[in-house]
XYZ file of C-alpha atoms in Angstrom:
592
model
C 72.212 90.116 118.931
C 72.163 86.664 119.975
C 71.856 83.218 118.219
C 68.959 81.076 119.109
C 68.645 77.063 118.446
C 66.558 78.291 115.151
C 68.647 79.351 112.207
C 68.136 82.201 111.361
C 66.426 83.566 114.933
C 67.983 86.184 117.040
C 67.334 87.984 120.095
C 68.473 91.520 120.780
C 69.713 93.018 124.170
C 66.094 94.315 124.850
C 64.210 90.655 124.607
C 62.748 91.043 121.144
C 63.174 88.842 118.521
C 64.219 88.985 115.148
C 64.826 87.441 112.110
C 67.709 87.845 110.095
C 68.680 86.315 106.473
C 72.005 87.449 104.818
C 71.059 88.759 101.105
C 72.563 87.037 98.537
C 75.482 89.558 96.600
C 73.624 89.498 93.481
C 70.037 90.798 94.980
C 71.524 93.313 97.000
C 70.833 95.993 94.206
C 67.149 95.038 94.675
C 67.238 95.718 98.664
C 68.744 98.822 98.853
C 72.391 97.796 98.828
C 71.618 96.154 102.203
C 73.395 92.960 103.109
C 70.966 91.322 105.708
C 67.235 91.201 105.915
C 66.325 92.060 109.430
C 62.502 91.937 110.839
C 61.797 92.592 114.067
C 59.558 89.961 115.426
C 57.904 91.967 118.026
C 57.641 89.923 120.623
C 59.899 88.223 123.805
C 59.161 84.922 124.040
C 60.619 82.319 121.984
C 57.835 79.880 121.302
C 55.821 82.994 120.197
C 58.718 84.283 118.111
C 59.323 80.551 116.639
C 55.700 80.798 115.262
C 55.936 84.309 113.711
C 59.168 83.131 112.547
C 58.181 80.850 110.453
C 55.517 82.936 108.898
C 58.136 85.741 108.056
C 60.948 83.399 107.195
C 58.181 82.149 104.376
C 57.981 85.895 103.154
C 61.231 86.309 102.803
C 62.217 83.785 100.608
C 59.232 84.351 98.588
C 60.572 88.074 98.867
C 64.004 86.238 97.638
C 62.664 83.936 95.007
C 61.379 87.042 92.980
C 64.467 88.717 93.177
C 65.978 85.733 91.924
C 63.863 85.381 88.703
C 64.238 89.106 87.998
C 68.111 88.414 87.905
C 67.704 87.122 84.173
C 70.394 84.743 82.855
C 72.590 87.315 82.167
C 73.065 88.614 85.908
C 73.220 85.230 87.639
C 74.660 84.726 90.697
C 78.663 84.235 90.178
C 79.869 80.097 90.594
C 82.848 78.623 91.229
C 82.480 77.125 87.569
C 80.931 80.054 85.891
C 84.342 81.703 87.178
C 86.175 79.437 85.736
C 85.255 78.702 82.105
C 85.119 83.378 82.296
C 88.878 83.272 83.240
C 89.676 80.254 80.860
C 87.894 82.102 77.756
C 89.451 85.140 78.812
C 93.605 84.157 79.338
C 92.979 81.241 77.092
C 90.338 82.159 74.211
C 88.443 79.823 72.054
C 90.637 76.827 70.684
C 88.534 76.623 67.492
C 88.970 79.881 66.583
C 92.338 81.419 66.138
C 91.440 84.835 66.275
C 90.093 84.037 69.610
C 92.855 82.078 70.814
C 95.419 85.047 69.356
C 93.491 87.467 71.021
C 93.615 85.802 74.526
C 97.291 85.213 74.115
C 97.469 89.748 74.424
C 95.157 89.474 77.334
C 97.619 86.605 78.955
C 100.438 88.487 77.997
C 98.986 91.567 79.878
C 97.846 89.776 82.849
C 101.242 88.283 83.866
C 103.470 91.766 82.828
C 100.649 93.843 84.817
C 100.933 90.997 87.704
C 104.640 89.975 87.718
C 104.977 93.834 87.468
C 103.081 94.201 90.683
C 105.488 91.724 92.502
C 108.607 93.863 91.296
C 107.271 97.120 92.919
C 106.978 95.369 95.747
C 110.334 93.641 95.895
C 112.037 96.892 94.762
C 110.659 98.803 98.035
C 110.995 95.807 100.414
C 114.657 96.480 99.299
C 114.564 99.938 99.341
C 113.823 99.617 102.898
C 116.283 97.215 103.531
C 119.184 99.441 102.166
C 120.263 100.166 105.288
C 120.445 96.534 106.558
C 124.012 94.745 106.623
C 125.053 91.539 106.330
C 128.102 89.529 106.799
C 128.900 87.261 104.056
C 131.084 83.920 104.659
C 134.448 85.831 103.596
C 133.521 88.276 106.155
C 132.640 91.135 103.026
C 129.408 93.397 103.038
C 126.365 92.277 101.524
C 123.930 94.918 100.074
C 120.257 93.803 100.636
C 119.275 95.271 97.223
C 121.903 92.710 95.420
C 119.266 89.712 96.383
C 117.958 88.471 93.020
C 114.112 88.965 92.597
C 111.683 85.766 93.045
C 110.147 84.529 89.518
C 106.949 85.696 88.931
C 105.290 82.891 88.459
C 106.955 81.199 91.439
C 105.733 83.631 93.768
C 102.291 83.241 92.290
C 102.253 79.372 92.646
C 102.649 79.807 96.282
C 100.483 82.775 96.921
C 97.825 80.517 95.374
C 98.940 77.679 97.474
C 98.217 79.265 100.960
C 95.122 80.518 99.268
C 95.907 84.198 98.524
C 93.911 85.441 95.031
C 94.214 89.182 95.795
C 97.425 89.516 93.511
C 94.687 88.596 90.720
C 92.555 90.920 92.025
C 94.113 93.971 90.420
C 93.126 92.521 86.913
C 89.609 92.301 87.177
C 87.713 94.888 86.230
C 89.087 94.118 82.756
C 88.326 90.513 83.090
C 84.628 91.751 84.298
C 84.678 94.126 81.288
C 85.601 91.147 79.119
C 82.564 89.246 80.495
C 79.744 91.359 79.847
C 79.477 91.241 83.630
C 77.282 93.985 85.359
C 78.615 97.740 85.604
C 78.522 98.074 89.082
C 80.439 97.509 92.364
C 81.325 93.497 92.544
C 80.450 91.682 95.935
C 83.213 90.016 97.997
C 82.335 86.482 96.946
C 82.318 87.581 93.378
C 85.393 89.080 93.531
C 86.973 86.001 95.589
C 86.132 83.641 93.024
C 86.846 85.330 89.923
C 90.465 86.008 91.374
C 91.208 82.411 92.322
C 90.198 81.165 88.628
C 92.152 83.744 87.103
C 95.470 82.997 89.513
C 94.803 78.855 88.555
C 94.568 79.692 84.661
C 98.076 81.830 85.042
C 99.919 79.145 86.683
C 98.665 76.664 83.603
C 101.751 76.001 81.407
C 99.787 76.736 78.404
C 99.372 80.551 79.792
C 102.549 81.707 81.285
C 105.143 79.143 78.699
C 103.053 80.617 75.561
C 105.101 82.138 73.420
C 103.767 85.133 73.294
C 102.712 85.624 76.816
C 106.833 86.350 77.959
C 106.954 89.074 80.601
C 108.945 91.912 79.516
C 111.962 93.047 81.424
C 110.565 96.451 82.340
C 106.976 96.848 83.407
C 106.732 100.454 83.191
C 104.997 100.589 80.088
C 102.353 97.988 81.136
C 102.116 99.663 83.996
C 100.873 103.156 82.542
C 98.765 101.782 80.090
C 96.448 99.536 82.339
C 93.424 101.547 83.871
C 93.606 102.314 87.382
C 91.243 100.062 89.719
C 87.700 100.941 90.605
C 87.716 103.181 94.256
C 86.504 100.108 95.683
C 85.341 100.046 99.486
C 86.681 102.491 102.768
C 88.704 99.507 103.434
C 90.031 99.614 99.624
C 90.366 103.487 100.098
C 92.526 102.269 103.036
C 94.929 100.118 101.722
C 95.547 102.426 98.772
C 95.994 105.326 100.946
C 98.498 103.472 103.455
C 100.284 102.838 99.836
C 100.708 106.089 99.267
C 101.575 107.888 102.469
C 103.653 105.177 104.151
C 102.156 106.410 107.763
C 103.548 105.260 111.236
C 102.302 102.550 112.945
C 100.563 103.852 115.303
C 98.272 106.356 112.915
C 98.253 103.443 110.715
C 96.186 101.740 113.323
C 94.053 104.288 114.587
C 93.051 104.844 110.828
C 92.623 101.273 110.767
C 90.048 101.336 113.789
C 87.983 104.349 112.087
C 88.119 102.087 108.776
C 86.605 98.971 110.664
C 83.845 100.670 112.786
C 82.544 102.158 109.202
C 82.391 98.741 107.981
C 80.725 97.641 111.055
C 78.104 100.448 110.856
C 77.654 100.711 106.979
C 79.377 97.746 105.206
C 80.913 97.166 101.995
C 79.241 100.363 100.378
C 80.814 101.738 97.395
C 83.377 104.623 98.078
C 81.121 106.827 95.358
C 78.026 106.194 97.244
C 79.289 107.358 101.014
C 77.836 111.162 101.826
C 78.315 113.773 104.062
C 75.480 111.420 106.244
C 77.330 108.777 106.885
C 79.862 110.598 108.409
C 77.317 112.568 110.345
C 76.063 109.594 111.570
C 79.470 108.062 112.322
C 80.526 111.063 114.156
C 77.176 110.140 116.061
C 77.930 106.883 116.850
C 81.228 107.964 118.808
C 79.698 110.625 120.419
C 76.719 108.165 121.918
C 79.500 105.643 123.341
C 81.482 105.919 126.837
C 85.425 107.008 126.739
C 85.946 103.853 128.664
C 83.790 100.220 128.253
C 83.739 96.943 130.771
C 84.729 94.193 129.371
C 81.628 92.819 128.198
C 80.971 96.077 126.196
C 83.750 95.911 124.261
C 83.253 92.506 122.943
C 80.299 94.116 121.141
C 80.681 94.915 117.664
C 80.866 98.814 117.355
C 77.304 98.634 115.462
C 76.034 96.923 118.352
C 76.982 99.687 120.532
C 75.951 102.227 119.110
C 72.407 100.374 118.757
C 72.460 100.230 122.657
C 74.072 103.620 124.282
C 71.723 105.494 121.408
C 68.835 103.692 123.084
C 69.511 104.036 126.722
C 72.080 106.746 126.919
C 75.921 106.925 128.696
C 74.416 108.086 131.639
C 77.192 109.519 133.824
C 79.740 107.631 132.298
C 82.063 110.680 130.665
C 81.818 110.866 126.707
C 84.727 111.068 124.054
C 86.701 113.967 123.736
C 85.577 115.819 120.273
C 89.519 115.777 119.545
C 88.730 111.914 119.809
C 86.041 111.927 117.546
C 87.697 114.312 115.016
C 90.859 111.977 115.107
C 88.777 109.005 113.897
C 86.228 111.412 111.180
C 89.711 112.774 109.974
C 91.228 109.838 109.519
C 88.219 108.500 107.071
C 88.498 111.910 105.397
C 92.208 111.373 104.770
C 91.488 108.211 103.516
C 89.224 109.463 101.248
C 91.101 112.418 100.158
C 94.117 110.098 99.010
C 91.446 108.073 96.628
C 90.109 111.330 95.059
C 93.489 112.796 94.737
C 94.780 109.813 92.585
C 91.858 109.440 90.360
C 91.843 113.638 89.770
C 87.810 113.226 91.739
C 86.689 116.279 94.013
C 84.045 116.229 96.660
C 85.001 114.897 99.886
C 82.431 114.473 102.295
C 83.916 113.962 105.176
C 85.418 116.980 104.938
C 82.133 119.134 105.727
C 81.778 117.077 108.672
C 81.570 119.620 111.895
C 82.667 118.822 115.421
C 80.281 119.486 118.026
C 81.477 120.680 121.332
C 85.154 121.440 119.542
C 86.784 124.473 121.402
C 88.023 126.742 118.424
C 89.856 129.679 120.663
C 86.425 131.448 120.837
C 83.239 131.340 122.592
C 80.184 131.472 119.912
C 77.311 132.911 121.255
C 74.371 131.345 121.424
C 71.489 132.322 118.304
C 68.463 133.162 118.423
C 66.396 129.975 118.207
C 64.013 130.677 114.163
C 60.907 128.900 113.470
C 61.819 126.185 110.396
C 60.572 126.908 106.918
C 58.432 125.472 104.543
C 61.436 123.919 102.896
C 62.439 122.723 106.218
C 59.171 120.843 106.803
C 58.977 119.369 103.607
C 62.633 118.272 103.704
C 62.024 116.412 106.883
C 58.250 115.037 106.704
C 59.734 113.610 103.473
C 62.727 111.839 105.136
C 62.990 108.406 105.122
C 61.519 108.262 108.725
C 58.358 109.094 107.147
C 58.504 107.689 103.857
C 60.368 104.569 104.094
C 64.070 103.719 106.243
C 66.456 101.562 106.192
C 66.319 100.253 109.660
C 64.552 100.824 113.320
C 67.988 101.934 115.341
C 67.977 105.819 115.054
C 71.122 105.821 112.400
C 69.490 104.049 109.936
C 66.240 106.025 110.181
C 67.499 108.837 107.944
C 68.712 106.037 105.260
C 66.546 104.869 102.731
C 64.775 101.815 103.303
C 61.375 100.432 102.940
C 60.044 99.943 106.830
C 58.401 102.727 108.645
C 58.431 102.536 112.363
C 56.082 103.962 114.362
C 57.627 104.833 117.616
C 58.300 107.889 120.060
C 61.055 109.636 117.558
C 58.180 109.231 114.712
C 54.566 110.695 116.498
C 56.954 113.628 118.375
C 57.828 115.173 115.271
C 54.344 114.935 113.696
C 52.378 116.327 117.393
C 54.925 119.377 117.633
C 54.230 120.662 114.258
C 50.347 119.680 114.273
C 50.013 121.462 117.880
C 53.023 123.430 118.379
C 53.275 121.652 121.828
C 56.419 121.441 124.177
C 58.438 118.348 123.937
C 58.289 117.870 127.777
C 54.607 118.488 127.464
C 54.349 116.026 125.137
C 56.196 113.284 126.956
C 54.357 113.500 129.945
C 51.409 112.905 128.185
C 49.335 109.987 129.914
C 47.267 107.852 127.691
C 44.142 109.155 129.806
C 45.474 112.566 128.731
C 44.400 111.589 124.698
C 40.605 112.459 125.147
C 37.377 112.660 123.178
C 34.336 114.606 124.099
C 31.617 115.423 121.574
C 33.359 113.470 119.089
C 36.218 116.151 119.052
C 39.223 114.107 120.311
C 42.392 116.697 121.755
C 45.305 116.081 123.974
C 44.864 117.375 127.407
C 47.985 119.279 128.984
C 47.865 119.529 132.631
C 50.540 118.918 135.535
C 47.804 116.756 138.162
C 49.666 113.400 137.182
C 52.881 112.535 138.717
C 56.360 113.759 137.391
C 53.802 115.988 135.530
C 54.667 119.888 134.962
C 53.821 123.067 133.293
C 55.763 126.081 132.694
C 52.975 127.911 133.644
C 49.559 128.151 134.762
C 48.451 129.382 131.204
C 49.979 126.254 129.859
C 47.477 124.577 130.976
C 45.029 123.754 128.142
C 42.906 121.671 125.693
C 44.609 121.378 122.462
C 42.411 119.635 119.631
C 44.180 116.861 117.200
C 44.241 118.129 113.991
C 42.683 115.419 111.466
C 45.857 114.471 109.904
C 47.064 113.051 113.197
C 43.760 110.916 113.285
C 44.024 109.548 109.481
C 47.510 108.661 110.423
C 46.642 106.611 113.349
C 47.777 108.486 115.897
C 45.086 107.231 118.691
C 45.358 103.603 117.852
C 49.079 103.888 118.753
C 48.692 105.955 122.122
C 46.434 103.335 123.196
C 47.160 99.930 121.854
C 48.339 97.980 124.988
C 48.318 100.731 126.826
C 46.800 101.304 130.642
C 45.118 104.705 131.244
C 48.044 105.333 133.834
C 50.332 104.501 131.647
C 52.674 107.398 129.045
C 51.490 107.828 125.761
C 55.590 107.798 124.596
C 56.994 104.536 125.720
C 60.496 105.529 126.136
C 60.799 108.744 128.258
C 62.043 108.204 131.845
C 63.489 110.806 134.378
C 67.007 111.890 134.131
C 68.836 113.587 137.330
C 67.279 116.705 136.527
C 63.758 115.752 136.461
C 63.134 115.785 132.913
C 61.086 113.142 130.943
C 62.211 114.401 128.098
C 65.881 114.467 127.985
C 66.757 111.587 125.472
C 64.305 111.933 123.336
C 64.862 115.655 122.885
C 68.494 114.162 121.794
C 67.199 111.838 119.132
C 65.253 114.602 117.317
C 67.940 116.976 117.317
C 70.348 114.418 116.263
C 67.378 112.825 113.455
C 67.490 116.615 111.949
C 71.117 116.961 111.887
C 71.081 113.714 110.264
C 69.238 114.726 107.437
C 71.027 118.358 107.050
C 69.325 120.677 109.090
C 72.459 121.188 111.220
C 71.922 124.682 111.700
C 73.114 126.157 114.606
C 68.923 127.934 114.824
C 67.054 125.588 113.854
C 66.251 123.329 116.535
C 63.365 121.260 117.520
C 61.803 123.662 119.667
C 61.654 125.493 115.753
C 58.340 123.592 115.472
C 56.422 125.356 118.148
C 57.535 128.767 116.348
C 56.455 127.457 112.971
C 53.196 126.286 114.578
C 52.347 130.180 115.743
C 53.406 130.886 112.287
C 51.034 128.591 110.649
C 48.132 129.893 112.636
C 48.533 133.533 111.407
C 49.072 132.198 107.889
C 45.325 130.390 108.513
C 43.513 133.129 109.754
C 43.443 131.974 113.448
C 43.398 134.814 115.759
C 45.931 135.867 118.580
C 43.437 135.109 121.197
C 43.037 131.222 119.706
C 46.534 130.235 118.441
C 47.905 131.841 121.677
C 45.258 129.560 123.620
C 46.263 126.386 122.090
C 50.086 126.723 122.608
C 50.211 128.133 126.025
C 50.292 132.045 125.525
C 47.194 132.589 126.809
C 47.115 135.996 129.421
C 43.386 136.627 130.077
C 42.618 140.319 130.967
C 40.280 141.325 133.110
C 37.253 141.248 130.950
C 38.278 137.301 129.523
C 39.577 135.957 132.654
C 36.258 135.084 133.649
C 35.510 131.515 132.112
C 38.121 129.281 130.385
C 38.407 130.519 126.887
C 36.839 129.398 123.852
C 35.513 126.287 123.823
C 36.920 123.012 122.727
C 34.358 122.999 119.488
C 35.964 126.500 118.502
C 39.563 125.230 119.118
C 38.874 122.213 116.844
C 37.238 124.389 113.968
C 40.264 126.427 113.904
C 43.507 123.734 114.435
C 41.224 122.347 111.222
C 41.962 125.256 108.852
C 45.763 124.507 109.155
C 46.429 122.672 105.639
C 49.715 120.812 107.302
C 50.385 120.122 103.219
C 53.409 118.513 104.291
C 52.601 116.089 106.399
C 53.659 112.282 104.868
C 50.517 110.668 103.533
C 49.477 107.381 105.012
C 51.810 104.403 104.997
C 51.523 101.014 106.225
C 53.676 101.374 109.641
C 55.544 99.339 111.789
C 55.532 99.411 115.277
C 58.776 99.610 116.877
C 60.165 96.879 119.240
C-alpha cells in the first residue's frame, strides 16, 4: 500500500482505500494480538475516501480510547520514566529502607555477574575462533590470540550504551518484569527497548557496579546455572538462539534468515507459543502463490504485499517455486523452532506436520476417490473464522481469528455449494439475471445461453430453488447491489487459457480448507455437491427431485415429456434440508 497526503490514508494496488492506525503495544491483547487497525474504505477516489476517512478514523480512536481506560493503572502503557524509577527501585532499592536497599544490592550483584558473564562467553569463543590466527610480535615471537586480556565489564557496557545498544540488558528482564508486578505475558518491542536502556544506565551508575557488594565474581558459571532461561521470545528470537547453538554456514544462515523475515512480514512479532501448524500452512501458501523469478518493481514489495497480490490475481504463466524451494524455507522455520523446544525440554513442533504439495517422494500416489465431507467437516468450516469473524480480507488471514466478516466470492461459494450442491463452474457463470424470482419462490437458474456459459450436460440444465438460509443471510442483496443484469453474480472469476471461469477461485477454496485442516487428500471442494445428494436422502427428498436439482436428471420415456416437477415442488423440498450448520447472521462486510 501506498501513502496518501492524509496520515493515516492508504491506497492499495487495486484503487481502494484504506485506513490504517498502528495499535498501541499495550492494547494489542484487546485486538487480537494484531499490530495495525486496517479498514477498508471501499471506495477509489480520494475525496470520497477523505470523507469516510474521517468518519472511521473517529471510530477508531473511540475504539482506542476504551481500550485505553480498560488498561487500569496497573497495565499502563510502559514510559521512558516509568522505566526508569522500575530499574532504579529494582538495582537500587528504597534508600529509606535498608532491607530494601540490601535487597537490591543481590539483584545488582546478579545483574552485572549474569551480564559481565554474558560478555566473557562471548570473548572466550571470539578467541576460540581466533586460535588459529598468528601474530608477529615486535621481537619477531608468536602471539596466541587467546593471551589478549578480556575488556572490563563495565567498560564494554559504557560503550554498548553509548552507540545505543540495550540488548546486553535485555537478557535480565523477565526478572526485572517479575520484580515489577508487570503483566504475564509476551512484552512488546518498545517495552522491551525501554526497560533495557534504564536498566544498562542504572548499571553504569557508580553507586551500582562500585557497591560493595555488587563485585563480579571471577567465574560466572554458577550465576550462570542458577538464572532462569529467557522467555522463547519471537521466530526472530527463536533465530538468534538457534544460530547460537548450531553455528551454521553462512550461506544457510541466510536463507534461514530470509524464511525468518518473510514470517515476520506475514505474521509479526507473535509469540513463539502461539504459532500453529496454520501459520505454516499458510506460509507454505504464500511461496507457493509467488513467481520463481520477480521484476524489479516486485521485489521491492514487502513479501506480505506479495502474497496479497499474486493470491488475488494469480502467477499466470510465470513458472512457480520448486516445492524443494518451499520446503527449504518451511524447514528452516521448523529447525528454528526445533532448537527452542529442544533447549527448554518443550515438544510439539508445528512446522514439522507441515506437508509439501507437489513434492516427488520416489512414488506416484494415485489419485482417491473424491468422499462427500461430514457433518464434522461442515461444522468445522461454517464455523471458521470466514464465517464467524477473521482477522483480515486477503485470503491468509481469513482462516485467523478476527472480528470482520467479508462478504465476497470465497464467502457466498462455499455457502451456494452446500445449500444447492451446484458445480463451482456453474456457479461462477452465474449472471445476475440468472438469480430469479417467480411466484415469490426466488432460485438460481443454470443454463449455458449466456456467453462463456456451459453445461456438462443437457440434464444440467435446471431450476434450482434458494434454500431460505441463503435469503436470511443476504444472499440476493449481494448478487445484485451495483450490479447490471449482464453482469456475473461473482465479481472475480475471469477466463483462464483453458476456458474456465472458475479456475482461481476453485484455488482459494481448496487452499481456505486446507487452511483450516481439512487437508485431506479426499476431501475436496467438489465434496459439497456429494454431501448435498447426501443431505437430500437424509430429508426425505426423492431420487427423482434431489437428482433434478443437481443435474442427474435422465427422464425415461414416460417423464421425458414435460420438464420435471415444478419450481413450487423443488422449493418445498430444498426447504426440508435443516442446513443446521450454516453460520447464523452476522453483520458483513463487503469486500473491496
Amino acid at each position: 500500500m501506498k501513502k496518501t497526503k492524509t496520515p493515516g490514508l492508504y491506497v492499495h494496488q487495486n484503487g481502494v482505500y484504506y485506513l490504517r492506525r498502528e495499535i498501541p503495544e499495550a492494547l494489542r491483547s484487546q485486538f487480537g494480538g494484531k499490530s495495525e487497525w486496517k479498514q477498508s474504505l471501499g471506495v477509489r477516489d480520494y475525496e470520497a475516501a477523505k470523507q469516510l476517512f474521517a468518519a472511521e478514523d473517529a471510530k477508531w480512536q473511540a475504539r482506542k480510547k476504551v481500550a485505553l481506560a480498560a488498561l487500569g493503572p496497573d497495565a499502563a502503557p510502559m514510559t521512558a520514566e516509568r522505566a526508569a524509577d522500575i530499574a532504579a527501585e529494582f538495582l537500587l532499592g528504597n534508600r529509606r529502607d535498608a532491607a530494601s536497599v540490601r535487597k537490591a544490592s543481590d539483584r545488582a550483584a546478579f545483574a552485572l555477574a549474569f551480564v559481565a558473564g554474558h560478555i566473557e562467553i562471548e570473548q572466550t569463543a571470539k578467541q576460540n575462533q581466533l586460535a588459529d590466527d598468528v601474530e608477529f610480535g615486535p621481537d619477531g615471537t608468536v602471539a596466541d590470540a587467546r593471551a589478549m586480556p578480556f575488556p572490563d565489564p563495565i567498560e564494554a557496557l559504557r560503550q554498548e550504551f553509548e552507540r545505543g545498544d540495550y540488548s546486553r540488558a535485555s537478557i535480565i528482564l523477565p526478572e526485572v518484569r517479575e520484580f515489577a508486578g508487570l503483566p504475564d505475558k509476551q512484552p512488546g518491542r518498545r517495552e522491551s527497548r525501554l526497560l533495557a536502556e534504564a536498566l544498562l544506565a542504572e548499571l553504569l551508575k557508580p553507586e551500582v557496579h562500585k557497591n560493595p557488594t555488587s563485585v563480579v565474581p571471577a567465574t560466572w558459571a554458577a550465576q550462570l546455572a542458577a538464572a532462569p532461561p529467557p522467555a522463547c521470545g519471537t521466530m526472530r528470537d527463536a533465530y538468534e538462539l538457534w544460530k547460537e547453538f548450531q553455528g551454521p554456514s553462512s550461506q544457510t544462515a541466510g536463507e534461514y534468515l530470509v524464511a525468518v523475515n518473510r514470517f515476520h512480514d506475514l505474521f509479526g512479532d507473535m509469540p513463539l507459543t502461539a504459532v500453529t501448524a496454520r501459520h505454516g500452512r499458510i506460509f507454505r501458501d504464500a511461496h507457493m502463490a509467488i513467481p520463481a523469478y520477480l521484476t524489479k518493481d516486485e521485489r521491492r514489495l514487502s513479501f506480505h504485499d506479495l502474497y496479497v497480490h499474486f493470491d488475488r490475481v494469480g502467477r499466470e504463466d510465470r513458472p512457480a517455486l520448486s516445492p524443494a524451494s518451499i520446503k527449504k524455507y518451511v524447514g528452516g522455520l521448523s529447525a528454528i523452532i526445533s532448537s527452542v523446544l529442544e533447549e527448554y525440554d518443550l515438544d510439539g513442533n508445528p512446522m514439522a506436520r507441515i506437508r509439501m504439495i507437489g513434492e516427488k517422494r520416489g512414488r506416484v500416489v494415485a489419485q482417491t476417490e473424491r468422499r462427500p465431507f461430514t457433518d464434522a467437516h461442515m461444522h468445522k468450516i461454517f464455523a471458521s473464522p470466514m464465517f464467524t469473524g477473521c482477522a483480515g480480507e486477503a485470503d491468509f488471514r481469513r482462516c485467523l481469528p478476527g472480528e470482520e466478516v467479508y462478504a465476497d466470492d470465497l464467502y457466498w461459494v462455499f455457502l451456494l455449494a452446500a445449500a444447492t450442491g451446484a458445480r463451482i463452474e456453474e456457479l461462477g457463470q452465474l449472471l445476475v439475471s440468472d438469480v430469479r424470482t417467480e411466484k415469490g419462490i426466488h432460485y438460481l437458474w443454470l443454463d449455458n445461453l449466456g456467453d462463456d456459459q456451459e453445461l456438462k450436460t443437457d440434464s444440467s440444465r435446471r431450476r434450482v430453488p434458494l434454500h431460505p438460509k441463503l435469503i436470511e443471510l443476504g444472499f440476493l442483496e449481494w448478487a445484485r447491489r451495483g450490479r447490471q443484469p449482464d453482469q456475473r453474480v461473482f465479481r472475480d472469476v475471469k477466463l483462464n487459457s483453458n476456458e474456465k471461469l472458475t479456475h482461481n477461485l476453485s484455488r482459494r477454496t481448496n487452499r481456505y480448507l486446507d487452511r483450516i485442516g481439512i487437508d485431506e487428500r479426499n476431501y475436496v471442494f467438489h465434496s459439497f455437491r456429494h454431501k448435498f445428494k447426501d443431505e437430500c436422502r437424509d430429508a426425505g427428498i426423492s431420487k427423482e427431485i434431489h437428482d433434478q436439482l443437481t443435474g442427474h436428471w435422465r427422464p425415461d420415456i414416460g417423464s421425458k415429456y414435460g420438464d420435471g416437477a415444478p419450481l413450487t415442488r423443488l422449493a418445498r423440498e430444498v426447504a426440508k434440508l435443516e442446513l443446521s450448520y450454516f453460520p447464523a447472521p452476522v453483520a458483513r462486510r463487503e469486500a473491496a
